Amino acid sequence: MKKAFLLFCFLCMIAPVRGQEKVKSPEPFGPLPTQKQIDWQEMEFYAFVHFSLNTFTNKEWGYGDESPELFNPSNLDVRQWARVVKESGMKGIILVAKHHDGFCLWPSAYTERSVKNSPWKNGKGDLVKELAAACKEYGLKLGLYLSPWDRSRADYGKPEYVAYFRNQLKELLTNYGDVFEMWFDGANGGDGYYGGANETRKINTLEYYNWDETYKLIYKMAPKTLVWGVGPSEARWIGNEEGRAGKTNWSLLRQKDELAGKVHYTEFMSGHEDGEKWVPGEADVSIRPGWFYHAVEDDKVRSLDEMVDIYYESIGRNATLLLNLPVDKRGLVHENDEARLKELVSTIKADFKTELLAGTKITGDNVRGNSAEFETKNLVDRNKNTYWATDDNIKTASIVFEFNKPKALNRIVLQEYIPLGQRVKAFNVEVKVNGIWKTVANETTIGYKRILRIDSVTASALKINITDSKASIVISNIQAFNAPTFVRMPEIQRDKNGNVTIKSEEGYPIYYSLDGKNPTQKSTLYKGVFQYNKAVEIKAVAIDASENSSSAVKTAKYGASKENWKIVSASSGDLKSANRIIDGNPDTDWSFGNDSNRLPQEIIIDLGSILNINGFSYMPQQVGNNLNLISNYEFYTSLDNVNWILQSEGEFSNIKNNPIEQVKTFKKEKARYIRFIAKQAVSKGSTVSIAEINVIETL
Ligand code: FUL
């Protein structure tokens, strides 16, 4: 009797379930990622290594005539690279196997311009092979960069070169195991050595390489390799070399238009909402200003503040982050770079230490077919294959997470389930404080991953409102964290007259030093603008005493102030405004040259007294979109403004993609006057602009 009753009850329980039809999963929407692209996106963070002849010639772009014998690292250790990369939580390394100068880091059978003719390991070394082994040992994936542009080859521009390029691809993709990403840079054609021709060669990037054929070849040899960059690629450049994606970032691209030359690269930051192909963004950036190692940049490693911002504005904005480590002349990742990476890793780890939503009460105002399979709890189960989904016709919906007691939070992570497409077009975030809902973020896309940094708030509940979506909503993960207070570094500025201004964005007290020592709370408290004309290294920190936390140390180095500098003459333009290039402020600039006054253009500056100098720098215009950049220059010194000595000439390589301060050094010289000639402009226009000219003083 008892048994029969129990059976009856059991049948009653399962009857409705048996009667219910299984709710269908949402249909995929729009362009979809391939499994290869999903695996790649999940890597999130990986390293770039630029290390080649340029490391030894101190250049960013080699001309193509440098001798392979210059490649001579004293202590090359790829296992050190792999250790640093692994410890930083990165998942792979993309090595520049051949940069624009044509020198190959592997002993290619198709050229003499490689490690086999260098003193390194008596020409018996193979760097690609060594790195592939180190990656394997450390559980990292290997990627390779092969520059399509080759400034050394006599046949560049002819069909023979394309055959050479493909032969090299074959070597790289078949001799070294799996290659997770093949990187084709967009810089193609221009002046170069070209086997002694020393000329400018223009090619049509989209036609010359016949990318369709090249890609076919790649996929035949290496179907697991994802191809990045030019051609019908599977991932795109993010449109800048600063590692920053757009807040709105679609993983879609109108690639057909792009291949027809109809897409401007500034559109890459956000992709195209109506793109016909899944082409996600990869944000590339170097940990220093340049891509290759330059000793003068040892103290210019990007600050922790900047690195943290880059992390949030790349990985936190639906892009992957490709972070370059310029290996030095020894053949090692420099100590300063490693130290910064350690700081970055510990900051990010601390930011995401304790997840807050897993134990909360979650309610969604729509759950697909009321089915357990698409429940809101999937949002916090840490399983990337489960998701919360809405009914087909539901494109707006809210999710509420209620804490059992108010919690402080300032980071929110959201992830769409991308195998079914990228859907969300707009969402906002509300928090409940003292019983009242208030909006703390208004955003657009999510994609694979979106991380929001909001001001810390103590809330009893958190609400995510999806306010617009292309189709039903499919989200796999939502998390919240409370990152420790991050005090931002102060900003230091010194004007032409030596007036020093130091600012803390959040208004914290600032302490500074002028003796090169790291400042503490015991150092001088900054009370307002002060004057300091001499050469100096100013260091400053902002301190939040209530939280017992301080910012990273901001360092600013100055030569003697430009107080006595004068513009003597300029070949065109308004002399009065020319003072902007010696005002100590990189945000103000001056242009010269125009259609009736074509390049070259020159400017002469009086330094006010005789100085010992061994270099100069050109800071390009920093503000705006059309930067009127100078690409080729000459720099002279003089004691009397009559007899001039040429100290340095050449190109500002890669200035178009990376418009940073261009530093050029030369042998020590006494100078009272300097003359800077702008010979060519990037845009081929005749107007060029300068934000600042500096000299490097020496004893
Ligand atoms: C650029 C190149 O021209 C640079 O030299 C560097 O390799 C960077 C990653 O891509 O466009």
XYZ file of C-alpha atoms and ligand atoms in Angstrom:
710
model
C 0.000 0.000 0.000
C 2.672 2.425 1.073
C 4.773 1.550 -1.987
C 1.841 2.073 -4.363
C 1.188 5.484 -2.833
C 4.784 6.539 -3.324
C 4.759 5.387 -6.931
C 1.584 7.357 -7.506
C 3.188 10.505 -6.083
C 6.313 9.987 -8.218
C 4.228 9.668 -11.381
C 2.342 12.834 -10.450
C 5.667 14.644 -10.177
C 7.124 13.593 -13.472
C 3.933 13.740 -15.487
C 4.073 17.475 -16.243
C 7.745 17.219 -17.213
C 7.089 14.328 -19.546
C 4.264 16.240 -21.129
C 6.399 19.350 -21.659
C 8.336 19.680 -24.908
C 11.997 20.387 -24.638
C 12.564 24.113 -25.187
C 14.699 24.726 -28.248
C 18.010 26.541 -27.949
C 18.115 29.977 -29.586
C 18.965 29.932 -33.284
C 22.430 31.345 -34.033
C 22.190 34.968 -35.149
C 24.275 36.770 -37.772
C 27.915 35.993 -38.567
C 29.374 33.403 -36.208
C 32.866 32.656 -34.957
C 34.588 29.442 -35.941
C 35.838 27.166 -33.186
C 39.344 28.375 -34.040
C 38.291 31.978 -33.428
C 36.580 31.056 -30.143
C 39.683 29.226 -28.887
C 41.789 32.207 -29.929
C 39.524 34.722 -28.196
C 39.644 32.663 -25.013
C 43.425 33.097 -24.927
C 42.698 36.781 -24.135
C 46.280 37.835 -23.372
C 49.470 36.901 -25.219
C 52.895 38.345 -25.922
C 54.628 39.815 -28.931
C 58.415 39.735 -29.246
C 60.258 42.180 -31.504
C 63.912 41.159 -31.573
C 66.069 41.346 -34.680
C 68.798 43.389 -36.363
C 66.972 46.547 -35.274
C 67.774 45.629 -31.678
C 71.452 46.004 -32.553
C 71.185 49.017 -34.860
C 68.844 50.884 -32.504
C 66.203 51.298 -35.206
C 62.465 50.706 -35.440
C 62.591 49.879 -39.149
C 65.740 48.608 -40.828
C 66.386 49.837 -44.351
C 67.308 46.379 -45.621
C 71.060 46.841 -46.054
C 72.181 46.038 -42.499
C 74.651 43.187 -42.201
C 73.410 39.918 -40.630
C 76.677 39.965 -38.692
C 75.222 42.621 -36.426
C 72.886 40.045 -34.901
C 74.924 39.032 -31.881
C 73.047 38.636 -28.596
C 75.367 37.975 -25.680
C 73.053 35.920 -23.537
C 69.999 34.903 -25.545
C 67.616 32.820 -23.452
C 64.186 32.116 -24.906
C 63.256 30.153 -21.785
C 63.538 33.393 -19.828
C 61.026 34.969 -22.260
C 58.692 32.013 -21.840
C 58.961 32.121 -18.046
C 58.164 35.856 -17.911
C 55.250 35.409 -20.305
C 53.859 32.424 -18.417
C 54.164 34.133 -15.039
C 52.232 37.085 -16.435
C 49.256 34.906 -17.236
C 49.729 35.223 -20.984
C 48.876 32.235 -23.141
C 51.298 32.480 -26.038
C 54.101 34.339 -27.817
C 54.053 35.783 -31.326
C 57.624 36.145 -32.541
C 58.595 38.558 -35.294
C 60.377 35.973 -37.431
C 61.080 38.516 -40.174
C 60.561 42.271 -39.905
C 60.525 44.778 -42.782
C 64.343 44.627 -43.200
C 64.141 41.012 -44.344
C 66.450 39.450 -41.729
C 65.180 35.984 -40.753
C 65.440 34.558 -37.267
C 65.405 31.063 -38.697
C 67.922 29.636 -41.211
C 65.634 29.916 -44.214
C 66.730 27.878 -47.211
C 65.640 30.712 -49.495
C 67.925 33.528 -48.358
C 71.349 34.266 -46.947
C 69.895 37.105 -44.919
C 69.318 35.158 -41.727
C 70.762 33.931 -38.454
C 72.877 31.469 -40.407
C 75.166 34.342 -41.387
C 75.302 35.873 -37.938
C 77.857 35.252 -35.187
C 75.096 33.957 -32.894
C 75.853 30.276 -32.265
C 78.344 30.508 -35.138
C 75.486 30.609 -37.583
C 74.098 27.307 -36.335
C 71.165 28.774 -34.384
C 67.457 28.698 -35.158
C 65.530 31.098 -32.967
C 62.096 30.002 -34.152
C 62.950 26.417 -33.278
C 64.290 27.360 -29.854
C 61.221 29.428 -29.068
C 58.860 26.692 -30.261
C 60.560 24.317 -27.806
C 60.434 26.834 -24.947
C 56.733 27.485 -25.606
C 56.057 23.787 -25.471
C 57.949 23.454 -22.216
C 55.998 26.312 -20.613
C 52.596 25.382 -22.022
C 52.405 28.408 -24.306
C 51.217 28.663 -27.896
C 53.533 29.908 -30.626
C 52.562 32.541 -33.183
C 54.678 34.087 -35.950
C 54.980 37.447 -37.718
C 56.316 37.375 -41.252
C 56.522 40.835 -42.756
C 55.098 40.866 -46.276
C 57.097 44.047 -46.964
C 60.778 43.262 -47.414
C 63.076 46.252 -47.848
C 66.116 44.104 -48.570
C 64.961 42.090 -51.579
C 65.890 43.113 -55.107
C 62.759 41.313 -56.341
C 60.325 43.103 -54.019
C 57.456 44.311 -56.175
C 57.891 41.515 -58.731
C 56.027 38.156 -58.828
C 59.256 36.348 -57.791
C 59.098 37.953 -54.394
C 55.587 36.639 -53.758
C 56.869 33.126 -54.491
C 59.736 33.753 -52.027
C 57.294 35.027 -49.394
C 55.126 31.925 -49.786
C 58.142 29.627 -49.567
C 59.038 31.230 -46.283
C 55.491 30.817 -45.034
C 55.769 27.162 -45.859
C 58.960 26.847 -43.840
C 57.421 28.575 -40.847
C 54.133 26.724 -40.924
C 55.470 23.237 -41.492
C 58.750 23.012 -39.573
C 57.920 24.276 -36.126
C 54.732 22.558 -34.961
C 51.402 24.322 -34.497
C 51.310 28.060 -35.041
C 48.264 29.613 -33.377
C 48.431 32.928 -35.234
C 50.107 34.179 -38.398
C 50.640 37.926 -38.341
C 50.785 39.967 -41.557
C 51.622 43.594 -40.990
C 49.875 46.301 -42.979
C 53.038 48.378 -43.670
C 53.768 47.515 -47.274
C 55.911 49.254 -49.831
C 57.923 52.424 -49.530
C 61.574 53.253 -49.773
C 64.228 50.666 -49.104
C 67.506 49.100 -50.090
C 65.955 46.553 -52.482
C 69.217 44.791 -53.258
C 71.054 48.069 -53.828
C 68.412 49.895 -55.877
C 67.823 52.333 -52.984
C 64.471 53.478 -54.237
C 60.816 53.776 -53.410
C 58.608 50.891 -54.506
C 54.878 51.101 -54.365
C 52.687 48.038 -54.503
C 48.963 47.515 -54.170
C 48.835 45.456 -50.968
C 45.445 44.000 -51.777
C 46.453 42.783 -55.239
C 50.186 42.124 -55.170
C 50.190 39.237 -52.703
C 47.049 37.596 -54.080
C 45.894 37.009 -50.552
C 43.136 34.598 -51.559
C 45.728 32.195 -52.927
C 48.137 32.826 -50.069
C 45.416 32.097 -47.522
C 44.433 28.905 -49.307
C 48.016 27.790 -49.115
C 48.193 28.572 -45.417
C 45.010 26.699 -44.588
C 46.155 23.703 -46.556
C 49.399 23.527 -44.608
C 48.129 24.741 -41.260
C 44.364 24.667 -40.817
C 44.704 25.409 -37.096
C 46.471 28.705 -37.732
C 44.426 31.884 -37.398
C 45.495 34.543 -39.866
C 45.642 38.157 -38.712
C 45.928 41.412 -40.610
C 45.888 42.054 -44.320
C 43.802 39.955 -46.694
C 40.614 38.048 -45.797
C 41.835 37.648 -42.221
C 40.144 35.987 -39.269
C 41.034 38.737 -36.815
C 41.613 42.441 -37.272
C 43.913 45.214 -36.099
C 42.250 47.438 -33.535
C 43.230 50.570 -35.470
C 45.919 51.947 -33.138
C 49.150 50.763 -31.552
C 48.098 51.828 -28.088
C 46.279 48.641 -27.161
C 42.866 50.250 -26.897
C 39.593 48.984 -28.333
C 36.459 51.068 -28.753
C 33.846 51.005 -25.971
C 31.531 49.792 -28.671
C 33.306 46.836 -30.183
C 31.633 44.501 -32.637
C 33.487 41.327 -33.547
C 32.005 41.822 -37.001
C 33.503 43.547 -40.001
C 32.389 44.507 -43.491
C 35.415 42.687 -44.782
C 34.279 42.788 -48.390
C 34.342 46.567 -48.193
C 37.654 46.456 -46.426
C 39.171 44.319 -49.159
C 37.841 46.794 -51.701
C 39.747 49.521 -49.842
C 36.540 51.154 -48.601
C 37.129 50.937 -44.852
C 39.250 53.452 -42.977
C 41.400 51.920 -40.254
C 39.863 54.152 -37.589
C 36.716 52.009 -37.994
C 38.612 48.983 -36.671
C 38.332 50.175 -33.081
C 34.615 49.424 -33.076
C 34.147 46.983 -35.956
C 30.877 47.109 -37.883
C 27.489 46.340 -36.407
C 26.382 45.233 -39.871
C 29.609 43.391 -40.771
C 29.112 40.235 -42.811
C 31.994 38.313 -41.233
C 33.212 37.479 -37.744
C 36.569 39.316 -37.575
C 37.294 40.098 -33.905
C 39.739 42.791 -32.816
C 43.230 42.247 -31.443
C 44.729 45.180 -29.561
C 48.505 45.374 -29.998
C 50.779 47.582 -27.959
C 54.369 47.631 -26.787
C 55.276 47.800 -23.104
C 57.657 50.633 -24.107
C 57.190 53.443 -26.632
C 58.989 51.516 -29.411
C 58.482 47.983 -30.694
C 62.200 47.198 -30.685
C 64.550 47.590 -27.736
C 66.290 50.942 -27.285
C 68.394 51.544 -24.175
C 67.093 55.143 -24.012
C 63.660 53.685 -23.288
C 64.776 51.725 -20.211
C 63.106 54.369 -18.074
C 60.143 54.769 -20.419
C 58.411 51.467 -19.726
C 54.689 52.216 -19.692
C 53.473 53.091 -16.228
C 51.365 50.721 -14.172
C 48.450 53.141 -14.562
C 48.726 52.931 -18.314
C 49.134 49.156 -18.339
C 46.064 48.690 -16.163
C 44.041 51.003 -18.429
C 45.244 49.043 -21.454
C 44.104 45.790 -19.862
C 40.637 47.153 -19.201
C 40.369 48.855 -22.582
C 41.393 45.796 -24.582
C 40.390 42.567 -22.838
C 37.688 44.507 -21.028
C 36.328 45.735 -24.359
C 35.918 42.524 -26.291
C 39.422 42.436 -27.813
C 42.432 40.239 -27.197
C 45.590 41.910 -25.899
C 48.875 41.363 -27.740
C 51.546 42.919 -25.524
C 55.005 43.444 -26.973
C 58.167 42.793 -24.985
C 61.155 44.302 -26.799
C 63.900 41.781 -26.060
C 67.211 43.584 -25.435
C 70.706 43.212 -26.882
C 71.530 40.483 -24.405
C 68.590 38.517 -25.755
C 66.516 38.878 -22.576
C 63.303 40.549 -21.496
C 64.611 43.568 -19.603
C 64.305 43.664 -15.788
C 62.247 46.878 -15.878
C 59.708 45.307 -18.214
C 59.476 42.198 -16.088
C 59.001 44.286 -12.945
C 56.148 46.221 -14.570
C 54.497 42.997 -15.705
C 54.630 41.679 -12.144
C 52.910 44.833 -10.911
C 50.268 44.520 -13.605
C 49.571 40.892 -12.792
C 49.256 41.525 -9.084
C 46.937 44.501 -9.678
C 44.674 42.518 -11.994
C 44.672 39.528 -9.655
C 43.700 41.738 -6.736
C 40.976 43.409 -8.797
C 39.326 40.065 -9.506
C 39.992 38.338 -6.211
C 36.544 37.742 -4.748
C 33.493 37.242 -6.915
C 30.315 38.644 -5.397
C 27.331 37.409 -7.421
C 27.577 33.639 -7.094
C 25.615 33.382 -3.847
C 22.996 36.053 -4.602
C 19.301 35.688 -5.289
C 18.928 36.060 -9.069
C 15.755 36.920 -10.933
C 15.297 37.536 -14.613
C 12.129 39.021 -16.079
C 12.260 36.528 -18.918
C 13.683 33.033 -19.172
C 13.445 31.211 -22.450
C 10.398 28.925 -22.371
C 10.636 29.023 -18.563
C 13.106 26.253 -19.056
C 15.658 25.251 -16.430
C 18.184 24.916 -19.234
C 18.225 28.670 -19.831
C 17.848 29.771 -16.220
C 19.508 32.856 -14.764
C 21.638 30.708 -12.478
C 23.692 29.799 -15.545
C 25.063 33.323 -15.345
C 27.035 32.541 -12.224
C 27.894 28.843 -12.624
C 31.340 29.555 -14.165
C 30.508 27.151 -16.964
C 31.178 28.805 -20.309
C 28.869 26.371 -22.108
C 25.706 27.264 -20.211
C 23.820 30.520 -20.613
C 20.771 32.522 -19.712
C 18.567 33.122 -22.748
C 15.309 34.913 -23.438
C 12.388 33.993 -25.684
C 12.878 34.679 -29.380
C 10.846 37.870 -29.443
C 12.401 39.295 -26.270
C 15.191 41.763 -26.988
C 15.085 43.734 -23.775
C 15.275 42.151 -20.352
C 16.565 42.718 -16.838
C 18.443 40.583 -14.382
C 18.555 41.412 -10.704
C 21.120 40.107 -8.227
C 20.145 40.651 -4.593
C 22.780 40.486 -1.851
C 21.740 39.307 1.600
C 23.509 42.364 2.992
C 24.874 45.429 1.101
C 28.193 44.855 -0.636
C 30.797 47.231 -2.029
C 31.514 46.685 -5.727
C 33.275 48.496 -8.562
C 33.892 45.946 -11.345
C 31.315 44.133 -13.478
C 32.171 41.424 -16.009
C 29.689 40.381 -18.713
C 30.051 37.749 -21.419
C 27.779 36.820 -24.278
C 27.654 33.224 -25.435
C 29.415 33.987 -28.723
C 28.987 30.630 -30.460
C 25.443 31.913 -31.122
C 26.644 35.332 -32.342
C 27.140 38.795 -30.902
C 23.749 40.308 -30.140
C 23.589 42.968 -27.450
C 23.534 46.536 -28.771
C 22.906 48.430 -25.546
C 22.666 47.848 -21.819
C 22.845 49.720 -18.561
C 23.645 48.944 -14.951
C 21.742 50.006 -11.863
C 22.614 49.600 -8.206
C 20.228 49.741 -5.248
C 21.540 52.036 -2.539
C 19.421 52.651 0.557
C 16.417 51.237 -1.252
C 16.792 53.487 -4.302
C 17.895 52.339 -7.739
C 20.450 54.495 -9.493
C 22.095 54.068 -12.887
C 25.866 53.734 -12.763
C 26.696 52.781 -16.361
C 25.185 53.202 -19.814
C 26.903 50.995 -22.340
C 26.629 49.488 -25.804
C 28.179 46.151 -26.850
C 29.255 43.167 -24.742
C 30.617 40.435 -27.031
C 32.973 37.773 -25.715
C 33.879 39.888 -22.697
C 33.093 43.328 -21.354
C 34.487 44.619 -18.075
C 33.139 47.790 -16.522
C 35.015 49.881 -14.015
C 32.564 51.899 -11.957
C 33.070 54.045 -8.877
C 32.927 51.898 -5.783
C 29.400 51.708 -4.433
C 27.824 49.789 -1.548
C 24.632 48.273 -2.867
C 21.981 45.843 -1.710
C 21.260 44.769 -5.300
C 22.638 45.022 -8.821
C 20.514 45.176 -11.952
C 21.610 44.669 -15.547
C 19.113 45.964 -18.118
C 19.640 44.826 -21.669
C 17.948 47.639 -23.532
C 18.590 46.666 -27.138
C 19.636 43.468 -28.841
C 19.740 42.215 -32.411
C 17.928 39.023 -31.392
C 16.989 37.169 -28.214
C 19.496 37.660 -25.414
C 22.090 34.947 -24.772
C 24.502 35.657 -21.928
C 26.814 33.127 -20.357
C 28.445 34.989 -17.525
C 27.981 37.954 -15.201
C 30.331 38.662 -12.301
C 31.007 41.507 -9.905
C 34.077 42.336 -7.843
C 35.315 44.996 -5.519
C 38.807 45.966 -6.646
C 41.092 47.664 -4.104
C 41.397 51.455 -4.419
C 43.798 52.327 -7.214
C 45.386 55.700 -6.663
C 46.408 57.124 -10.014
C 49.836 58.635 -10.553
C 50.037 62.415 -10.463
C 50.660 64.367 -13.680
C 53.802 66.523 -13.800
C 54.231 69.447 -16.196
C 56.942 72.054 -16.515
C 56.557 75.038 -18.777
C 59.185 76.954 -20.711
C 59.981 79.163 -17.722
C 60.508 76.213 -15.388
C 57.141 76.447 -13.611
C 56.254 72.997 -12.302
C 52.630 71.945 -11.884
C 51.719 68.573 -10.337
C 48.147 67.272 -10.321
C 46.373 64.271 -8.827
C 43.240 63.437 -10.806
C 41.362 62.394 -7.697
C 42.686 65.326 -5.649
C 44.872 63.288 -3.265
C 47.810 64.975 -1.487
C 51.010 64.814 -3.551
C 54.558 64.375 -2.272
C 57.572 64.943 -4.500
C 61.354 64.810 -4.669
C 63.933 66.561 -6.827
C 66.913 64.373 -5.935
C 66.001 61.249 -7.883
C 64.835 59.385 -4.754
C 61.390 57.818 -4.566
C 59.111 60.167 -2.637
C 57.159 59.089 0.460
C 54.811 60.805 2.863
C 57.944 62.274 4.469
C 58.993 64.065 1.253
C 57.957 67.610 0.341
C 54.205 68.112 0.170
C 53.183 69.802 -3.090
C 51.374 73.015 -2.263
C 51.162 74.672 -5.661
C 53.194 75.689 -8.724
C 56.910 76.136 -8.040
C 59.789 77.187 -10.242
C 62.760 74.964 -11.023
C 64.876 75.857 -14.031
C 67.764 73.429 -13.819
C 68.002 69.947 -15.269
C 66.084 67.720 -12.890
C 64.322 64.438 -12.334
C 61.047 65.142 -10.560
C 59.351 62.218 -8.859
C 55.898 62.413 -7.331
C 53.311 60.187 -5.643
C 49.699 60.730 -4.699
C 48.763 59.246 -1.341
C 45.348 58.252 -0.061
C 46.111 58.179 3.655
C 42.620 56.950 4.597
C 43.060 53.783 2.534
C 46.754 53.596 3.245
C 47.474 53.322 -0.450
C 49.691 55.321 -2.716
C 50.034 55.711 -6.469
C 52.937 54.434 -8.522
C 55.814 56.910 -8.690
C 55.554 59.360 -11.567
C 58.935 60.423 -12.924
C 59.517 63.358 -15.251
C 62.981 64.202 -16.525
C 63.883 67.651 -17.753
C 66.977 69.257 -19.199
C 67.733 72.872 -18.371
C 64.490 74.771 -18.972
C 63.940 76.330 -22.379
C 63.544 79.758 -20.817
C 66.391 81.207 -22.885
C 65.498 79.436 -26.114
C 64.398 81.565 -29.054
C 63.077 80.770 -32.468
C 65.564 82.419 -34.825
C 63.854 81.725 -38.116
C 61.472 79.402 -39.868
C 61.210 78.831 -43.597
C 57.485 79.530 -43.481
C 54.674 79.947 -41.019
C 53.984 82.351 -38.222
C 57.092 82.836 -36.068
C 55.141 83.914 -33.034
C 53.136 80.702 -32.870
C 56.347 78.779 -33.476
C 57.068 79.321 -29.793
C 54.631 76.499 -29.168
C 57.325 74.011 -30.093
C 59.541 75.216 -27.243
C 56.835 75.859 -24.637
C 57.372 72.551 -22.826
C 53.780 71.544 -23.499
C 53.344 68.576 -25.865
C 49.650 69.367 -26.274
C 50.297 72.570 -28.201
C 51.789 72.421 -31.676
C 52.806 74.513 -34.629
C 52.545 73.794 -38.348
C 54.581 74.991 -41.243
C 54.629 74.470 -44.978
C 51.638 74.627 -47.302
C 50.839 74.150 -50.967
C 52.776 77.187 -52.082
C 55.567 76.516 -49.570
C 56.341 72.863 -50.118
C 58.706 70.631 -48.161
C 61.497 70.674 -47.139
C 60.868 73.256 -44.451
C 63.257 74.243 -41.690
C 63.352 75.928 -38.335
C 66.357 77.371 -36.479
C 66.419 77.657 -32.694
C 68.865 79.566 -30.479
C 69.526 77.615 -27.251
C 70.541 80.797 -25.432
C 73.963 79.459 -24.429
C 76.425 76.818 -25.590
C 75.244 73.381 -24.484
C 76.815 69.938 -24.778
C 74.248 67.840 -26.568
C 74.217 64.310 -27.904
C 70.748 64.028 -29.295
C 67.411 65.650 -29.968
C 63.812 64.651 -30.006
C 60.830 65.532 -32.155
C 57.496 65.234 -30.409
C 54.806 65.037 -33.066
C 51.448 66.692 -32.683
C 49.494 64.688 -30.103
C 46.036 66.151 -30.354
C 43.639 65.553 -33.228
C 43.250 63.076 -36.075
C 45.267 64.655 -38.824
C 48.656 64.850 -37.189
C 50.705 66.175 -40.154
C 53.549 63.909 -39.193
C 57.121 64.314 -40.402
C 58.600 61.097 -41.775
C 62.099 62.178 -42.901
C 64.391 64.778 -41.339
C 67.832 66.367 -41.038
C 69.228 67.830 -37.827
C 72.187 70.256 -37.638
C 74.071 72.063 -34.886
C 76.063 75.299 -35.023
C 78.011 77.606 -32.728
C 77.420 80.740 -34.772
C 74.267 80.246 -36.858
C 76.521 80.289 -39.949
C 78.499 77.063 -40.050
C 76.328 74.025 -39.626
C 77.254 70.411 -38.901
C 74.859 67.657 -39.934
C 74.386 65.468 -36.820
C 71.604 63.150 -37.811
C 69.323 62.423 -40.742
C 66.925 59.690 -41.723
C 63.383 58.516 -41.147
C 61.007 58.514 -38.237
C 60.027 54.884 -38.795
C 56.513 53.738 -38.006
C 55.509 57.232 -36.875
C 52.216 56.894 -38.737
C 50.960 54.005 -36.622
C 52.751 55.013 -33.458
C 53.153 58.822 -33.225
C 55.395 58.858 -30.144
C 58.317 61.167 -29.300
C 61.124 60.406 -31.778
C 64.520 60.368 -30.084
C 67.721 60.520 -32.155
C 71.169 60.436 -30.636
C 74.589 61.356 -32.017
C 78.143 62.016 -30.795
C 78.497 64.745 -28.180
C 78.722 68.214 -29.714
C 78.819 71.788 -28.460
C 75.885 73.711 -29.854
C 74.370 77.150 -29.506
C 71.980 76.804 -32.453
C 70.009 73.880 -33.801
C 68.402 73.515 -37.211
C 65.674 70.973 -37.847
C 64.611 70.216 -41.410
C 61.356 68.441 -42.197
C 62.102 66.676 -45.476
C 59.023 64.521 -46.021
C 55.593 64.095 -44.506
C 53.679 60.890 -43.855
C 50.572 62.147 -45.583
C 52.610 63.265 -48.624
C 51.101 66.672 -47.915
C 53.169 69.795 -47.566
C 52.058 70.866 -44.116
C 53.905 69.364 -41.186
C 53.491 69.891 -37.511
C 55.719 69.867 -34.422
C 54.513 69.752 -30.827
C 57.931 70.028 -29.220
C 61.637 69.961 -30.053
C 63.991 68.953 -27.241
C 67.732 68.421 -27.023
C 69.476 65.789 -24.949
C 72.110 67.418 -22.804
C 75.198 65.586 -21.648
C 78.214 66.477 -19.507
C 53.772 47.987 -37.419
C 55.193 47.769 -37.932
O 55.517 48.657 -38.962
C 56.010 47.984 -36.682
O 57.370 48.018 -36.931
C 55.655 46.869 -35.697
O 56.094 45.633 -36.186
C 54.146 46.857 -35.431
C 53.690 45.725 -34.596
O 53.434 46.851 -36.641
O 52.859 48.361 -38.289
